[in-house]
Amino acid sequence: MTAASLPVNNSIIKQRLLQRLGHQFSDGSLFELALTHRSCGAENNERLEFLGDSILNFVVGADLFERFPEAREGQLSRLRAQMVKGETLAEIAREFDLGPCLNLGEGEMKSGGFRRDSILADAVEALIGAIHMDAGLDVARERVLCWFASRLDALALESNRKDPKTELQEFLQARRLPLPQYTVVELGGEAHAQTFTVECHCTLLKEATVGEDSSRRGAEKKAAALALKKIAESQAGGR
């Protein structure tokens, strides 16, 4: 199916998406497949997502290697993880207004799947894979670097810190202490706009710290960041 033969009520928004992507597909069926979630059936974007994920990691990794010639392997790995994580991909998907273009099964459509970070992120990776299949690696690489340009330009080694959950875990492991435990204590909002409240229980603190965010992972990070802050304050006060 070519973009021109899409249903009338869908063709306009998909044409706009193509313009934002900066690529016109020679094979329109690849574009459609990249937007098709597994809830639609056996013909879905999972294989393209696998391919796109590999290309994305390679392209971003190679770019970081050139940008930061003095960076160590661990620093480069953390910078790449920051760029290719699901949250970043979902942000890019929203900038493209990709959600309304997704092909979803009835259940996913009703539950607001077109707003879900994981589905949006997977579709971005699938589109990278589809562009590679349609026009080759050089074109896919050029598109990826274009989409990520502002984020790559904003990176700096001195600001390349681990996320709070990793920091807290490594801090406790270094002292042979039990790992923190995260518990969802409240889930509010509608299905498409949920709010997670998470407690972080740490043996170094008498009381759990609390984080709130639109995703469970985000809430856990905020709770971990607060735990690190309180641990630092208690250690400073004990000197």
Short mmCIF file of C-alpha atoms in Angstrom, two decimals:
data_model
loop_
_atom_site.label_atom_id
_atom_site.label_comp_id
_atom_site.label_asym_id
_atom_site.label_seq_id
_atom_site.Cartn_x
_atom_site.Cartn_y
_atom_site.Cartn_z
CA MET A 1 0.00 0.00 0.00
CA THR A 2 1.44 3.39 -0.92
CA ALA A 3 0.96 6.55 1.12
CA ALA A 4 -1.27 7.90 -1.63
CA SER A 5 -3.66 4.96 -1.33
CA LEU A 6 -4.21 5.28 2.42
CA PRO A 7 -7.78 5.88 3.62
CA VAL A 8 -8.80 9.51 3.21
CA ASN A 9 -9.23 10.07 6.95
CA ASN A 10 -5.70 8.83 7.56
CA SER A 11 -3.72 9.94 4.53
CA ILE A 12 -3.30 13.59 5.51
CA ILE A 13 -1.80 12.95 8.95
CA LYS A 14 0.48 10.27 7.53
CA GLN A 15 1.67 12.59 4.78
CA ARG A 16 2.48 15.15 7.46
CA LEU A 17 4.41 12.50 9.36
CA LEU A 18 6.41 11.68 6.22
CA GLN A 19 7.30 15.35 5.88
CA ARG A 20 8.48 15.51 9.49
CA LEU A 21 10.51 12.33 9.06
CA GLY A 22 12.17 13.84 5.99
CA HIS A 23 11.87 10.67 3.94
CA GLN A 24 9.47 9.69 1.18
CA PHE A 25 9.29 5.91 0.91
CA SER A 26 9.76 4.21 -2.44
CA ASP A 27 7.99 1.23 -0.88
CA GLY A 28 5.00 2.61 1.01
CA SER A 29 4.26 -0.78 2.54
CA LEU A 30 7.41 -0.46 4.69
CA PHE A 31 6.10 2.81 6.11
CA GLU A 32 2.75 1.19 6.93
CA LEU A 33 4.41 -1.86 8.48
CA ALA A 34 6.62 0.32 10.68
CA LEU A 35 3.49 1.94 12.11
CA THR A 36 1.66 -1.35 12.72
CA HIS A 37 1.61 -2.59 16.32
CA ARG A 38 1.51 -6.30 17.13
CA SER A 39 -2.06 -5.87 18.41
CA CYS A 40 -3.08 -5.75 14.73
CA GLY A 41 -1.91 -9.29 14.07
CA ALA A 42 1.04 -11.27 12.78
CA GLU A 43 2.08 -8.62 10.24
CA ASN A 44 3.54 -6.01 12.57
CA ASN A 45 6.57 -3.80 13.16
CA GLU A 46 8.52 -5.99 15.60
CA ARG A 47 11.14 -7.17 13.07
CA LEU A 48 11.67 -3.63 11.79
CA GLU A 49 11.94 -2.47 15.40
CA PHE A 50 14.72 -5.02 16.00
CA LEU A 51 16.59 -3.78 12.93
CA GLY A 52 16.06 -0.12 13.78
CA ASP A 53 17.28 -0.62 17.34
CA SER A 54 20.57 -2.07 16.04
CA ILE A 55 21.02 0.77 13.54
CA LEU A 56 20.18 3.43 16.13
CA ASN A 57 22.74 2.09 18.61
CA PHE A 58 25.42 1.92 15.93
CA VAL A 59 24.76 5.37 14.45
CA VAL A 60 24.56 7.15 17.81
CA GLY A 61 27.56 5.23 19.14
CA ALA A 62 29.69 6.14 16.10
CA ASP A 63 28.67 9.79 16.36
CA LEU A 64 29.56 9.91 20.06
CA PHE A 65 32.91 8.24 19.34
CA GLU A 66 33.75 11.11 16.95
CA ARG A 67 32.32 13.87 19.17
CA PHE A 68 34.15 12.88 22.34
CA PRO A 69 37.65 11.59 21.43
CA GLU A 70 38.79 11.77 25.08
CA ALA A 71 35.79 9.92 26.52
CA ARG A 72 36.21 6.55 28.17
CA GLU A 73 34.14 3.52 27.17
CA GLY A 74 31.88 3.81 30.22
CA GLN A 75 31.18 7.48 29.52
CA LEU A 76 30.32 6.76 25.89
CA SER A 77 28.04 3.91 26.93
CA ARG A 78 26.12 6.13 29.35
CA LEU A 79 25.79 8.92 26.79
CA ARG A 80 24.46 6.48 24.22
CA ALA A 81 22.02 4.99 26.72
CA GLN A 82 20.73 8.49 27.40
CA MET A 83 20.11 9.03 23.69
CA VAL A 84 18.51 5.70 22.78
CA LYS A 85 16.39 5.07 25.88
CA GLY A 86 12.64 4.69 25.48
CA GLU A 87 11.84 8.04 27.06
CA THR A 88 13.94 9.91 24.49
CA LEU A 89 12.45 7.96 21.59
CA ALA A 90 8.93 8.64 22.87
CA GLU A 91 9.75 12.36 23.05
CA ILE A 92 10.86 12.29 19.42
CA ALA A 93 7.71 10.41 18.46
CA ARG A 94 5.58 13.11 20.06
CA GLU A 95 7.55 15.81 18.26
CA PHE A 96 6.61 14.03 15.03
CA ASP A 97 2.99 13.67 16.25
CA LEU A 98 3.42 9.98 15.46
CA GLY A 99 0.74 8.63 17.82
CA PRO A 100 -2.33 9.37 15.63
CA CYS A 101 -0.61 7.60 12.71
CA LEU A 102 -0.18 4.26 14.47
CA ASN A 103 -2.06 1.19 13.32
CA LEU A 104 -3.37 -0.37 16.54
CA GLY A 105 -5.74 -3.17 17.41
CA GLU A 106 -9.09 -2.25 18.90
CA GLY A 107 -8.01 -2.98 22.47
CA GLU A 108 -4.86 -0.88 22.28
CA MET A 109 -6.77 1.94 20.62
CA LYS A 110 -9.38 2.01 23.38
CA SER A 111 -6.73 1.93 26.12
CA GLY A 112 -4.85 4.89 24.65
CA GLY A 113 -1.94 2.89 23.24
CA PHE A 114 -1.12 5.68 20.80
CA ARG A 115 0.03 7.73 23.81
CA ARG A 116 2.07 4.98 25.49
CA ASP A 117 5.82 5.59 25.65
CA SER A 118 6.80 2.01 24.84
CA ILE A 119 4.62 1.82 21.73
CA LEU A 120 5.80 5.21 20.48
CA ALA A 121 9.46 4.34 21.09
CA ASP A 122 9.13 1.00 19.30
CA ALA A 123 7.56 2.73 16.30
CA VAL A 124 10.46 5.19 16.01
CA GLU A 125 12.91 2.27 15.95
CA ALA A 126 10.73 0.49 13.39
CA LEU A 127 10.74 3.59 11.18
CA ILE A 128 14.55 3.64 11.29
CA GLY A 129 14.56 0.01 10.20
CA ALA A 130 12.04 0.74 7.46
CA ILE A 131 14.09 3.64 6.09
CA HIS A 132 17.15 1.40 6.01
CA MET A 133 15.23 -1.26 4.09
CA ASP A 134 13.80 1.37 1.74
CA ALA A 135 16.91 3.44 0.99
CA GLY A 136 19.97 1.95 2.68
CA LEU A 137 22.15 2.57 5.72
CA ASP A 138 23.52 5.96 4.63
CA VAL A 139 20.04 7.45 4.36
CA ALA A 140 18.95 5.88 7.66
CA ARG A 141 22.08 7.24 9.33
CA GLU A 142 21.44 10.74 7.96
CA ARG A 143 17.84 10.70 9.21
CA VAL A 144 18.80 9.47 12.69
CA LEU A 145 21.45 12.16 13.09
CA CYS A 146 18.97 14.78 11.89
CA TRP A 147 16.28 13.65 14.34
CA PHE A 148 18.73 13.55 17.26
CA ALA A 149 20.79 16.62 16.29
CA SER A 150 19.65 18.99 19.03
CA ARG A 151 19.97 16.33 21.72
CA LEU A 152 23.43 15.24 20.56
CA ASP A 153 24.61 18.84 20.38
CA ALA A 154 23.45 19.42 23.96
CA LEU A 155 25.49 16.54 25.39
CA ALA A 156 28.55 17.19 27.53
CA LEU A 157 30.83 14.73 29.31
CA GLU A 158 30.84 16.70 32.55
CA SER A 159 27.05 16.40 32.77
CA ASN A 160 27.09 12.69 31.99
CA ARG A 161 25.89 11.29 35.30
CA LYS A 162 24.29 7.96 35.97
CA ASP A 163 20.58 7.97 36.70
CA PRO A 164 19.64 8.16 40.41
CA LYS A 165 18.51 4.52 40.64
CA THR A 166 21.90 3.32 39.37
CA GLU A 167 23.76 5.71 41.67
CA LEU A 168 21.81 4.58 44.71
CA GLN A 169 22.23 0.90 43.87
CA GLU A 170 26.00 1.22 43.37
CA PHE A 171 26.34 3.30 46.53
CA LEU A 172 24.67 0.57 48.59
CA GLN A 173 26.48 -2.28 46.83
CA ALA A 174 29.85 -0.66 47.59
CA ARG A 175 28.95 -0.78 51.29
CA ARG A 176 27.56 -4.34 51.12
CA LEU A 177 24.10 -3.10 52.06
CA PRO A 178 20.74 -4.45 50.82
CA LEU A 179 19.48 -2.96 47.57
CA PRO A 180 16.65 -0.43 47.71
CA GLN A 181 13.07 -1.61 47.31
CA TYR A 182 10.53 0.31 45.23
CA THR A 183 6.80 0.06 45.85
CA VAL A 184 3.94 1.67 43.93
CA VAL A 185 1.71 3.11 46.65
CA GLU A 186 -0.74 5.01 44.47
CA LEU A 187 -1.85 4.96 40.83
CA GLY A 188 -4.07 7.84 39.77
CA GLY A 189 -5.46 9.47 36.66
CA GLU A 190 -7.05 8.11 33.51
CA ALA A 191 -5.48 5.26 31.52
CA HIS A 192 -3.94 7.69 29.04
CA ALA A 193 -2.62 10.09 31.71
CA GLN A 194 -1.69 8.01 34.73
CA THR A 195 0.30 9.26 37.72
CA PHE A 196 2.52 6.86 39.66
CA THR A 197 3.49 7.44 43.29
CA VAL A 198 6.41 5.25 44.38
CA GLU A 199 8.15 4.74 47.70
CA CYS A 200 11.86 3.93 47.91
CA HIS A 201 12.83 1.92 50.99
CA CYS A 202 16.52 2.12 51.88
CA THR A 203 18.24 0.65 54.95
CA LEU A 204 20.20 3.88 55.52
CA LEU A 205 17.01 5.91 55.96
CA LYS A 206 14.38 5.57 58.67
CA GLU A 207 11.57 6.65 56.36
CA ALA A 208 10.86 5.84 52.73
CA THR A 209 11.32 8.57 50.15
CA VAL A 210 8.52 9.26 47.69
CA GLY A 211 8.55 10.09 43.97
CA GLU A 212 5.68 10.95 41.64
CA ASP A 213 5.72 10.91 37.84
CA SER A 214 3.71 9.99 34.77
CA SER A 215 5.70 6.72 34.48
CA ARG A 216 6.68 4.17 37.10
CA ARG A 217 10.33 4.42 36.10
CA GLY A 218 10.27 8.19 36.41
CA ALA A 219 8.69 7.99 39.85
CA GLU A 220 11.32 5.47 40.98
CA LYS A 221 14.11 7.77 39.76
CA LYS A 222 12.68 10.71 41.68
CA ALA A 223 12.34 8.64 44.85
CA ALA A 224 15.94 7.39 44.43
CA ALA A 225 17.22 10.94 43.86
CA LEU A 226 15.54 12.07 47.07
CA ALA A 227 17.01 9.10 48.93
CA LEU A 228 20.52 10.02 47.72
CA LYS A 229 19.97 13.60 48.84
CA LYS A 230 18.81 12.55 52.31
CA ILE A 231 21.71 10.09 52.68
CA ALA A 232 24.18 12.86 51.74
CA GLU A 233 22.55 15.24 54.23
CA SER A 234 22.65 12.67 57.05
CA GLN A 235 26.31 11.88 56.37
CA ALA A 236 27.20 15.57 56.29
CA GLY A 237 25.39 16.10 59.58
CA GLY A 238 27.27 13.23 61.21
CA ARG A 239 30.70 14.67 60.55
#
